[in-house]
Amino acid sequence: MPGMVLFGRRWAIASDDLVFPGLFELCLRVLWWVGILALYLRHRGKLDCAGGVLLSSYLLVLIVLLAVVICTLSAIVYVSMKGTICNPGPRKSMSKLLYIRLALFLPEMIWASLGAAWISDSFQCDKIVVSGVIATVIISWIIIFSTVVTIVIVFDPLGGKAARYPTPGPSLRDNPESSQFFSGLKTAATSVWETRVRLLCCCVGQDDRTRVAFSSTAELLSTYFSDTDLVPSDLAAGLTLLHQQQDSIKNNQEPEEVVSRSPGPSQEDDLDAELENCRHYMHFAAAAYGWPLYIYRNPFTGLCRIGGDCCRSRTTEYDLVGGDQLNCHFGSILQTTGLQYRDFIHISFHDKVYELPFLVALDHKNECVVVAVRGTMSLQDILTDLSAESETLDIECEVQDCLAHKGISQAARYLYRRLVNDGILSQAFSIAPEYRLVIVGHSLGAGAAALLAIMLRKAYPFVRCYAFSPPRGLLSKSLYEYSKNFTVSLVLGKDVIPRLSVTNMEDLKKRILRVIAHCNKPKYKILLHGCWYELFGGNPDDLPTELDGGDHQDLTQPLLGEQSLLTHRSPAYSFSSDSPLDSPTKYPPLYPPGRIIHLQEEGPSGRCSCYTAQYTAKWSHESEFSKILIGPKMLTDHMPDILMKALDRVVSDRAVCISCPAPGGPDVDVV
């Protein structure tokens, strides 16, 4: 529901968010009350010492005060359980209860201070009583401190302005005065987000490019979050409901409803060859991460294998490798790629905003010069990711409408300058002039590799790019079609990054609002059921996600409750359109690079680490990644080590079954 309004300002917490914290404090207070009562009843005869009267009075008043607090907490928990996310009416008394609860902190603070003072004069009393009172004083101050921290966390810097229009309607949105107000609110939100980003990235630096990245990130975040009146727990509940709804639709879908796009015989013929290439070049993409990923993949033996390189001083045998001080990185790169030190032309771990680490090596096995670009691994990389505006890519080709992700295109330009202007590629091809150029990368590095391949296409017509788990919001439609000639992308399972774009995030927001508005269950039940479902699975139909058990197709129609969750209409939000959201000019729809190989998990998704997944490899169309899928593996499927294991398994299984006809027709390859 919308955030609560207390003391004349909105807070980032809803009236139905107090069930679990209230129950936790209630259990703590009840145990505390029982302990103090037992202490007093059992030892009150031993309080005839000096200061014993004060201690006896302290315990009696504390027992009464705790009883009042327990009653208040019980009422808060009971009221917080009532209603639904979009129906806060049954919880209208919550603000009064919170005022009472906050007021009780004043006598608690006073009594805790008095207890600390009195206990210093009562050390001659029974040690058990004194120890009990000391524990009581400590617990009191811990709870008070925790409450202050919670207030700071749920404080909304824009709450004072947002409280002026708690439930805007269409007429209010069309009012010129309110439109001006909401414009000012968005400007203030951008300023707040920029301050947050600067604090989070205070160690990144303050050059011009970093400041531009701060502004771009703040504008993106404020644009996405400032037009809804949701609190974080609403988003968690919405994602839980979406996951169950998504699984329910999948389970109820008839087999003949599953449409497989035919990629054409030529694409099917080279699927095995491209999978083998992907497995080979994925090692270079992983090597670009350096020693952190290597140690993560080999936690027990990794440090022993590369430990010598970490401490070894650079000698003349390393002079071929340019770039920065490598330390442990070079040893991990050698171990991951299986190459020799003399095979490397350049290795750079220079890392700034819009400037990515990369390596250049000679792959004698496949007779190519490999450029591997590192993915996201630092705050600087995250700022590059979040600079999501579109900008024109200045390339010499016949393609019109050459738009690309701003942050990644800036990173690709940096790589281009280093490789071409600094003569790194010239040096590589002077050693092996007959080799061809291959550019690889994972995640952010995949996006930069795809754009770099486009930039180098004219100078190196036979360039190839292998993009592992690339971001969806990368290329305009025309550049996406152009990149199919020389780029292959690999996506694992429900990986969120190849489905992540501003357009898809707006679509996800719309779906969250819609499913929340249709749900007729209280939030605490949604979250409890969702935790159980994510951990242990179950029947997704057990928890209704629509009012009156309506059909899933009804979710395409807006609800009044859904509109009430918007503070104002986002320029990218449309109630009336079922097509992909019309984004602002700054954030047009963007697409992933090249032809896409999708490794789909067969059967139900496993939820435990001991589960060994089986995957189906097939060519997929970009439209299959036009929605963000919710699931426990949406993040883990993006990890490079998980992708490498799945890719090895698929290639090995296909090699065993290469002579077996694939069931299900020629359009789907099953392993």
XYZ file of C-alpha atoms in Angstrom:
671
model
C 0.000 0.000 0.000
C 1.088 3.637 -0.075
C 3.615 4.611 2.562
C 2.241 5.690 5.926
C 1.878 9.373 6.705
C 3.100 10.209 10.223
C 4.002 13.611 11.642
C 2.861 15.209 8.390
C 5.244 13.311 6.099
C 5.307 10.069 4.143
C 7.546 7.224 5.337
C 8.995 4.311 3.363
C 6.959 1.791 5.327
C 3.337 0.694 5.059
C 0.830 -0.065 7.796
C 0.905 -3.774 6.869
C 4.709 -3.981 7.235
C 4.620 -4.236 11.019
C 3.513 -7.859 11.390
C 6.944 -9.500 11.457
C 8.906 -6.780 13.301
C 5.977 -6.419 15.697
C 5.874 -10.160 16.409
C 9.630 -10.227 16.934
C 9.544 -7.377 19.439
C 6.400 -8.806 21.035
C 8.097 -12.170 21.687
C 11.144 -10.373 23.067
C 9.033 -8.168 25.312
C 6.945 -11.100 26.614
C 10.077 -13.096 27.497
C 11.531 -9.986 29.095
C 8.343 -9.335 31.063
C 8.158 -12.953 32.296
C 11.817 -12.861 33.298
C 11.484 -9.579 35.223
C 8.278 -10.764 36.920
C 9.925 -14.044 37.968
C 13.000 -12.150 39.184
C 10.896 -9.810 41.288
C 8.625 -12.488 42.774
C 11.515 -14.779 43.628
C 13.949 -12.216 45.026
C 11.797 -9.422 46.405
C 12.604 -10.568 49.933
C 16.283 -9.855 49.267
C 15.723 -6.187 48.399
C 16.123 -4.914 52.002
C 19.665 -3.788 51.225
C 20.917 -0.248 50.640
C 19.218 0.974 47.456
C 16.864 -1.996 47.519
C 13.772 0.236 47.615
C 14.874 1.938 44.435
C 15.462 -1.395 42.722
C 12.107 -2.707 43.869
C 10.382 0.412 42.528
C 12.339 0.119 39.286
C 11.241 -3.491 38.754
C 7.589 -2.800 39.594
C 7.314 0.180 37.248
C 9.165 -1.763 34.556
C 6.711 -4.659 34.852
C 3.776 -2.269 34.391
C 5.500 -0.402 31.540
C 6.327 -3.641 29.739
C 2.720 -4.814 30.103
C 1.481 -1.599 28.462
C 4.039 -1.950 25.659
C 3.030 -5.600 25.122
C -0.630 -4.625 24.819
C 0.229 -1.867 22.365
C 2.402 -4.187 20.271
C -0.332 -6.818 20.237
C -2.780 -4.244 18.890
C -0.255 -3.074 16.248
C 0.350 -6.638 15.038
C -3.385 -7.424 14.979
C -4.263 -4.290 13.013
C -1.306 -4.750 10.645
C -2.655 -8.203 9.698
C -5.941 -6.782 8.499
C -6.878 -5.727 4.964
C -4.832 -6.156 1.809
C -2.051 -4.191 0.136
C -4.515 -2.010 -1.797
C -7.170 -1.950 0.936
C -5.667 -0.130 3.944
C -9.107 0.822 5.313
C -9.145 -1.818 8.090
C -5.775 -0.462 9.236
C -6.801 3.185 9.568
C -6.165 3.115 13.335
C -2.504 2.179 12.818
C -1.205 5.753 12.948
C -2.795 6.316 16.371
C -1.307 3.072 17.701
C 2.134 4.081 16.421
C 1.860 7.475 18.087
C 1.093 5.649 21.354
C 3.971 3.224 20.842
C 6.435 6.015 20.077
C 5.209 7.969 23.100
C 5.985 4.967 25.322
C 9.645 5.243 24.334
C 9.921 8.404 26.429
C 9.207 6.711 29.802
C 11.309 3.753 28.641
C 14.290 6.018 28.033
C 13.797 7.806 31.335
C 13.446 4.532 33.230
C 16.473 3.000 31.523
C 18.550 6.054 32.489
C 17.302 5.931 36.083
C 18.001 2.209 36.233
C 21.580 2.802 35.093
C 22.006 5.465 37.801
C 20.348 3.456 40.595
C 22.235 0.274 39.883
C 25.518 2.041 40.628
C 24.309 2.619 44.211
C 22.963 -0.909 44.762
C 25.934 -3.213 44.423
C 25.424 -4.413 48.006
C 22.125 -6.048 47.035
C 21.653 -9.607 45.815
C 23.934 -10.243 42.819
C 21.215 -12.003 40.820
C 18.879 -9.007 41.144
C 21.651 -6.565 40.258
C 22.652 -8.652 37.229
C 19.005 -8.853 36.133
C 18.592 -5.082 36.325
C 21.856 -4.516 34.437
C 20.629 -6.855 31.688
C 17.305 -4.998 31.631
C 19.014 -1.625 31.201
C 21.203 -2.993 28.381
C 18.214 -4.543 26.587
C 16.264 -1.300 26.916
C 18.993 0.732 25.264
C 19.505 -1.882 22.526
C 15.803 -1.712 21.635
C 15.837 2.088 21.709
C 18.933 2.205 19.497
C 17.402 -0.340 17.079
C 14.266 1.779 16.843
C 16.290 4.893 16.014
C 18.159 2.967 13.278
C 14.839 1.709 11.872
C 13.451 5.251 11.781
C 16.516 6.406 9.870
C 16.127 3.534 7.371
C 12.431 4.178 6.662
C 12.888 7.960 6.509
C 11.886 9.283 3.096
C 13.697 12.547 2.219
C 10.800 13.446 -0.089
C 8.145 12.434 2.428
C 7.241 15.985 3.354
C 6.353 16.820 -0.259
C 4.813 13.456 -1.131
C 2.388 13.687 1.792
C 0.665 16.671 0.169
C -0.963 14.416 -2.444
C -1.350 10.981 -0.848
C -3.878 9.540 -3.343
C -3.827 11.441 -6.618
C -6.597 10.855 -9.071
C -6.776 11.533 -12.788
C -8.265 14.981 -12.282
C -5.432 15.893 -9.947
C -2.845 14.727 -12.460
C -4.375 16.933 -15.158
C -4.316 19.999 -12.903
C -1.578 22.463 -14.028
C -0.673 23.278 -10.431
C -0.251 19.612 -9.503
C 1.681 18.951 -12.721
C 4.125 21.673 -11.709
C 4.311 20.152 -8.240
C 5.078 16.672 -9.596
C 7.722 18.118 -11.900
C 9.385 19.707 -8.880
C 9.010 16.442 -6.997
C 10.841 14.576 -9.764
C 13.642 17.157 -9.741
C 13.950 16.774 -5.971
C 13.917 12.973 -6.335
C 16.753 13.148 -8.868
C 18.763 15.294 -6.462
C 18.140 12.851 -3.603
C 19.152 9.851 -5.704
C 22.289 11.632 -6.888
C 23.253 12.311 -3.276
C 22.692 8.644 -2.432
C 24.775 7.480 -5.387
C 27.592 9.879 -4.499
C 27.645 8.616 -0.902
C 27.604 4.986 -2.033
C 30.392 5.615 -4.552
C 32.387 8.100 -2.488
C 35.639 6.242 -3.251
C 35.151 6.173 -7.022
C 36.489 9.650 -7.751
C 35.087 13.001 -8.835
C 36.250 13.581 -12.405
C 33.914 14.894 -15.106
C 32.981 11.477 -16.485
C 32.154 10.175 -13.019
C 29.929 13.181 -12.316
C 28.098 12.575 -15.602
C 27.608 8.940 -14.587
C 26.253 10.032 -11.201
C 23.699 12.286 -12.895
C 22.676 9.628 -15.441
C 22.226 6.993 -12.730
C 20.249 9.348 -10.485
C 17.940 10.352 -13.335
C 17.301 6.725 -14.259
C 16.507 5.696 -10.682
C 14.303 8.720 -10.008
C 12.428 8.182 -13.282
C 11.730 4.578 -12.378
C 10.814 4.940 -8.713
C 9.314 8.417 -8.351
C 5.957 7.718 -10.045
C 4.756 4.942 -7.722
C 3.651 4.983 -4.114
C 5.051 1.594 -3.147
C 7.292 0.568 -0.273
C 10.040 -2.095 -0.586
C 7.884 -4.848 0.943
C 5.211 -4.191 -1.717
C 7.817 -4.880 -4.398
C 8.856 -8.100 -2.627
C 5.239 -9.237 -2.420
C 4.654 -8.308 -6.062
C 7.699 -10.281 -7.233
C 6.534 -13.277 -5.190
C 3.072 -13.145 -6.748
C 4.516 -12.722 -10.232
C 6.685 -15.799 -9.800
C 3.714 -17.917 -8.737
C 1.530 -16.508 -11.494
C 4.264 -17.115 -14.058
C 4.640 -20.765 -12.944
C 0.866 -21.233 -12.868
C 0.501 -20.046 -16.469
C 3.386 -22.301 -17.527
C 1.862 -25.339 -15.786
C -1.577 -24.748 -17.306
C -0.241 -24.112 -20.788
C -1.026 -26.830 -23.286
C 1.960 -28.284 -25.181
C 0.565 -27.159 -28.530
C 0.457 -23.584 -27.234
C 4.249 -23.497 -27.039
C 5.401 -21.912 -30.275
C 8.968 -22.631 -31.351
C 10.480 -20.168 -33.779
C 12.306 -21.871 -36.594
C 15.754 -20.331 -36.955
C 16.316 -21.920 -40.356
C 18.372 -24.937 -41.426
C 21.629 -23.021 -41.753
C 21.477 -21.899 -38.132
C 20.636 -25.409 -36.971
C 23.585 -26.840 -38.861
C 26.128 -24.645 -37.101
C 24.615 -24.828 -33.608
C 27.043 -27.514 -32.470
C 30.005 -25.625 -33.924
C 28.953 -22.378 -32.238
C 28.397 -24.150 -28.906
C 31.913 -25.562 -29.135
C 33.238 -22.078 -29.911
C 31.293 -20.659 -26.974
C 32.784 -23.212 -24.609
C 36.275 -22.403 -25.863
C 35.972 -18.610 -25.710
C 34.092 -18.565 -22.416
C 37.415 -19.368 -20.740
C 38.842 -16.102 -22.094
C 35.787 -14.152 -20.869
C 36.212 -15.722 -17.421
C 39.961 -15.044 -17.423
C 39.273 -11.324 -17.864
C 37.865 -11.268 -14.313
C 41.325 -12.097 -12.942
C 42.077 -13.844 -9.678
C 38.781 -13.128 -7.782
C 36.714 -15.348 -10.097
C 39.464 -17.973 -10.238
C 39.611 -18.227 -6.433
C 35.786 -18.309 -6.302
C 35.729 -21.209 -8.792
C 38.589 -23.031 -7.026
C 38.202 -22.149 -3.327
C 40.461 -24.916 -2.009
C 43.241 -25.139 -4.595
C 43.132 -21.780 -6.398
C 45.356 -19.846 -4.019
C 47.990 -22.571 -4.031
C 48.064 -22.636 -7.835
C 48.541 -18.910 -8.323
C 50.220 -18.044 -5.012
C 53.681 -17.967 -6.557
C 52.643 -15.425 -9.183
C 51.174 -13.155 -6.503
C 54.542 -12.685 -4.819
C 56.845 -12.993 -7.852
C 58.454 -9.815 -9.085
C 58.096 -9.103 -12.792
C 61.080 -10.112 -14.873
C 62.068 -9.715 -18.492
C 59.900 -12.678 -19.515
C 56.842 -10.580 -18.705
C 57.901 -7.606 -20.816
C 55.626 -8.703 -23.649
C 52.607 -8.096 -21.456
C 51.687 -4.436 -21.260
C 49.301 -2.642 -18.923
C 49.215 -2.389 -15.168
C 50.740 -4.292 -12.273
C 49.145 -7.722 -12.592
C 50.033 -9.336 -9.250
C 47.828 -12.447 -8.890
C 45.861 -11.739 -12.056
C 48.406 -13.092 -14.501
C 48.656 -16.467 -12.770
C 44.880 -16.901 -12.759
C 44.679 -15.884 -16.445
C 47.293 -18.483 -17.385
C 45.467 -21.167 -15.412
C 42.045 -20.295 -16.880
C 43.050 -20.009 -20.544
C 45.749 -22.669 -20.636
C 47.981 -20.332 -22.673
C 51.642 -19.469 -22.126
C 52.896 -16.074 -20.990
C 54.321 -15.368 -24.461
C 50.821 -15.690 -25.983
C 49.610 -12.472 -24.343
C 49.951 -9.153 -26.113
C 48.379 -6.846 -23.551
C 46.627 -7.173 -20.188
C 45.035 -4.168 -18.509
C 43.151 -4.046 -15.218
C 42.747 -0.276 -15.347
C 39.210 0.288 -14.039
C 37.314 3.593 -14.116
C 33.839 4.736 -15.087
C 33.374 3.956 -18.822
C 36.823 2.287 -18.882
C 36.892 -1.512 -18.611
C 39.734 -3.977 -18.001
C 40.611 -6.203 -20.967
C 43.216 -8.572 -22.313
C 44.559 -9.383 -25.780
C 46.005 -12.823 -26.485
C 47.015 -15.083 -29.366
C 44.887 -18.227 -29.526
C 47.016 -20.590 -31.609
C 44.503 -23.424 -31.328
C 41.812 -21.513 -33.241
C 44.290 -19.204 -35.017
C 42.814 -15.925 -33.839
C 43.602 -12.804 -31.845
C 41.254 -12.777 -28.848
C 40.148 -9.587 -27.108
C 38.379 -10.391 -23.816
C 36.545 -7.655 -21.901
C 35.776 -7.940 -18.203
C 32.212 -7.738 -16.907
C 30.784 -5.904 -13.905
C 32.989 -6.226 -10.839
C 33.275 -2.769 -9.256
C 31.254 0.322 -8.381
C 32.702 1.995 -11.466
C 31.289 -0.806 -13.609
C 27.872 -0.464 -11.955
C 27.818 3.247 -12.823
C 28.664 2.304 -16.408
C 25.774 -0.194 -16.392
C 23.302 2.343 -15.034
C 24.152 5.075 -17.547
C 21.251 3.683 -19.563
C 20.345 6.589 -21.844
C 20.637 5.961 -25.557
C 23.184 7.718 -27.726
C 24.091 7.512 -31.395
C 26.931 5.175 -32.257
C 29.270 6.897 -34.693
C 30.188 4.113 -37.112
C 30.684 3.905 -40.850
C 28.145 1.373 -42.066
C 24.917 1.222 -43.999
C 22.786 0.877 -40.862
C 20.300 3.599 -39.989
C 19.230 4.513 -36.458
C 22.506 3.479 -34.788
C 21.464 3.850 -31.141
C 23.168 2.096 -28.245
C 23.376 2.063 -24.453
C 25.319 5.184 -23.492
C 27.523 3.788 -20.726
C 28.479 0.642 -22.652
C 29.097 2.557 -25.889
C 31.429 4.902 -23.990
C 33.291 1.863 -22.655
C 33.505 0.411 -26.178
C 34.960 3.699 -27.454
C 37.625 3.536 -24.734
C 38.514 -0.013 -25.781
C 38.620 1.067 -29.430
C 41.063 3.888 -28.634
C 43.306 1.567 -26.649
C 43.303 -1.201 -29.251
C 43.599 0.928 -32.396
C 45.187 4.236 -31.415
C 47.671 2.642 -29.007
C 48.634 0.034 -31.596
C 47.776 -3.033 -29.526
C 45.944 -4.798 -32.366
C 48.642 -3.800 -34.834
C 51.220 -5.413 -32.566
C 49.148 -8.606 -32.345
C 48.620 -8.919 -36.093
C 52.261 -8.114 -36.791
C 53.056 -11.338 -34.915
C 50.246 -13.387 -36.499
C 49.024 -11.570 -39.631
C 46.991 -14.559 -40.869
C 44.894 -14.796 -37.678
C 41.331 -13.464 -37.454
C 39.911 -11.227 -34.716
C 37.552 -12.586 -32.030
C 36.079 -10.364 -29.300
C 34.479 -11.933 -26.208
C 33.037 -10.804 -22.903
C 30.573 -11.649 -20.170
C 27.766 -9.420 -18.828
C 28.863 -5.775 -19.149
C 31.925 -7.050 -20.988
C 29.630 -8.850 -23.454
C 27.831 -5.622 -24.273
C 31.097 -3.741 -24.721
C 32.490 -6.584 -26.847
C 29.429 -6.519 -29.137
C 29.694 -2.758 -29.672
C 33.461 -2.979 -30.146
C 32.946 -5.623 -32.830
C 30.559 -3.283 -34.644
C 33.134 -0.473 -34.473
C 35.945 -2.717 -35.780
C 33.826 -4.390 -38.452
C 35.034 -2.106 -41.261
C 38.736 -2.527 -40.469
C 38.388 -6.253 -39.712
C 35.587 -7.618 -41.933
C 35.935 -11.159 -40.540
C 35.650 -10.135 -36.884
C 33.589 -12.460 -34.685
C 32.031 -11.684 -31.311
C 30.852 -14.081 -28.599
C 28.717 -12.285 -26.012
C 27.972 -14.304 -22.873
C 24.908 -13.171 -20.902
C 24.806 -9.720 -22.574
C 22.379 -7.014 -21.370
C 19.185 -6.710 -23.391
C 19.103 -2.912 -23.455
C 22.102 -2.552 -25.747
C 21.308 -1.949 -29.450
C 18.609 -0.371 -31.576
C 16.576 -2.708 -33.770
C 18.646 -1.982 -36.893
C 21.967 -2.531 -35.108
C 20.594 -5.741 -33.599
C 19.797 -7.050 -37.082
C 23.208 -5.909 -38.369
C 25.066 -7.653 -35.524
C 23.546 -11.037 -36.421
C 26.119 -11.354 -39.205
C 29.070 -11.689 -36.827
C 27.842 -11.920 -33.207
C 26.600 -14.905 -31.204
C 25.075 -14.392 -27.742
C 24.684 -17.147 -25.162
C 21.996 -16.970 -22.469
C 21.469 -19.431 -19.616
C 18.024 -20.230 -18.214
C 16.167 -17.352 -16.559
C 19.202 -15.051 -16.384
C 17.809 -11.591 -15.681
C 20.530 -9.532 -17.404
C 19.713 -10.577 -21.013
C 16.128 -9.558 -20.211
C 17.062 -6.316 -18.463
C 16.317 -2.992 -20.135
C 14.509 0.187 -19.175
C 11.530 -0.921 -21.267
C 11.373 -4.318 -19.574
C 11.759 -2.751 -16.139
C 8.785 -0.493 -16.849
C 6.852 -3.555 -17.971
C 7.844 -5.333 -14.744
C 6.641 -2.355 -12.724
C 3.297 -2.419 -14.519
C 2.921 -6.140 -13.871
C 3.798 -5.693 -10.186
C 1.189 -2.958 -9.785
C -1.392 -5.067 -11.577
C -0.836 -8.266 -9.608
C -0.781 -6.360 -6.304
C -4.047 -4.655 -7.166
C -5.676 -8.017 -7.986
C -4.454 -9.833 -4.876
C -6.970 -10.365 -2.076
C -4.545 -11.706 0.539
C -2.776 -9.730 3.293
C 0.867 -9.002 2.667
C 2.258 -11.123 5.498
C 0.545 -14.237 4.089
C 1.920 -13.469 0.625
C 5.471 -13.143 1.968
C 5.248 -16.270 4.150
C 3.836 -18.359 1.328
C 6.380 -16.842 -1.070
C 9.350 -17.758 1.148
C 8.094 -21.327 1.400
C 7.483 -21.475 -2.348
C 10.944 -20.128 -3.214
C 12.690 -22.533 -0.831
C 10.681 -25.717 -1.231
C 8.407 -25.212 -4.242
C 4.757 -26.219 -4.286
C 1.614 -25.652 -6.270
C 1.541 -22.056 -7.585
C -2.267 -22.205 -7.676
C -2.482 -22.612 -3.894
C -2.501 -18.856 -3.381
C -5.032 -16.905 -5.494
C -3.482 -13.871 -7.120
C -6.659 -12.360 -8.572
C -9.731 -10.948 -6.981
C -12.597 -13.440 -7.065
C -10.355 -15.981 -8.815
C -10.586 -14.098 -12.113
C -8.993 -15.268 -15.316
C -5.365 -14.373 -16.000
C -6.465 -12.415 -19.044
C -8.261 -9.999 -16.757
C -4.849 -8.782 -15.665
C -4.555 -6.831 -18.902
C -7.201 -4.417 -17.669
C -6.290 -1.704 -15.155
C -7.831 -1.515 -11.708
C -8.704 1.530 -9.646
C -6.388 0.172 -6.952
C -3.600 -0.029 -9.493
C -4.024 3.603 -10.472
C -4.044 4.610 -6.808
C -0.515 3.232 -6.458
C 0.793 5.824 -8.924
C 1.781 9.235 -7.613
C 1.626 10.539 -11.181
C 1.705 9.064 -14.655
C 5.125 8.004 -15.790
C 5.884 9.009 -19.366
C 6.645 5.338 -19.973
C 3.559 3.950 -18.245
C 0.400 3.198 -20.153
C -2.735 1.617 -18.772
C -4.383 1.195 -22.145
C -1.653 -0.502 -24.158
C -0.953 -4.199 -24.187
C 2.066 -3.757 -26.418
C 5.568 -3.116 -25.041
C 5.684 0.127 -23.141
C 6.305 3.324 -25.061
C 9.452 4.673 -23.439
C 10.547 8.294 -23.361
C 12.841 9.389 -26.179
C 15.770 9.122 -23.811
C 15.075 5.424 -23.199
C 13.859 3.862 -26.494
C 13.478 0.071 -26.750
C 16.860 -1.617 -27.120
C 17.749 -5.197 -27.970
C 20.460 -7.798 -27.270
C 23.260 -8.363 -29.784
C 23.496 -10.989 -32.523
C 22.009 -14.447 -32.869
C 21.047 -15.920 -29.515
C 21.691 -19.436 -28.218
C 19.473 -20.157 -25.230
C 20.302 -22.916 -22.767
C 16.909 -23.774 -21.299
C 16.559 -25.909 -18.196
C 14.620 -29.117 -18.780
C 11.812 -30.049 -16.407
C 11.035 -28.253 -13.121
C 13.662 -25.886 -11.834
C 15.703 -27.305 -8.965
C 15.928 -25.244 -5.774
C 18.811 -26.929 -3.943
C 22.521 -26.725 -4.667
C 22.794 -30.519 -5.016
C 20.376 -30.495 -7.956
C 22.097 -31.089 -11.314
C 20.180 -29.322 -14.051
C 19.840 -30.600 -17.599
C 19.652 -28.068 -20.405
C 18.284 -27.829 -23.927
C 20.300 -25.789 -26.432
C 18.438 -23.965 -29.207
C 18.529 -20.839 -31.321
C 16.114 -18.237 -29.939
C 14.594 -14.984 -31.110
C 15.084 -11.792 -29.110
C 11.331 -11.627 -28.422
C 11.726 -14.611 -26.084
C 13.640 -12.266 -23.768
C 11.121 -9.419 -23.835
C 9.882 -10.098 -20.287
C 11.784 -10.394 -17.027
C 11.196 -13.857 -15.552
C 11.041 -14.193 -11.776
C 12.664 -17.199 -10.135
C 15.313 -18.354 -7.674
C 17.849 -18.749 -10.506
C 17.310 -15.383 -12.196
C 20.547 -14.124 -10.587
C 22.602 -17.312 -10.238
C 22.127 -18.159 -13.931
C 24.128 -15.012 -14.695
C 27.208 -16.101 -12.753
C 30.089 -16.971 -15.108
C 31.021 -20.157 -13.227
C 27.439 -21.474 -13.444
C 27.347 -20.620 -17.152
C 30.648 -22.421 -17.766
C 29.441 -25.582 -16.030
C 26.140 -25.598 -17.934
C 27.916 -24.974 -21.234
C 30.407 -27.792 -20.605
C 27.546 -30.153 -19.769
C 25.546 -29.240 -22.858
C 28.487 -29.589 -25.248
C 29.558 -32.894 -23.691
C 26.044 -34.338 -23.834
C 25.534 -33.218 -27.420
C 28.852 -34.779 -28.401
C 27.662 -38.121 -27.014
C 24.253 -37.865 -28.728
C 25.412 -36.199 -31.941
C 24.254 -39.144 -34.033
C 20.880 -39.410 -32.298
C 17.897 -37.608 -33.880
C 16.594 -34.916 -31.572
C 13.002 -35.587 -30.439
C 10.539 -32.810 -30.932
C 11.404 -31.911 -34.520
C 14.238 -29.995 -36.105
C 13.434 -26.666 -34.470
C 14.367 -27.693 -30.920
C 17.559 -29.456 -29.836
C 17.225 -31.595 -26.750
C 20.105 -32.984 -24.753
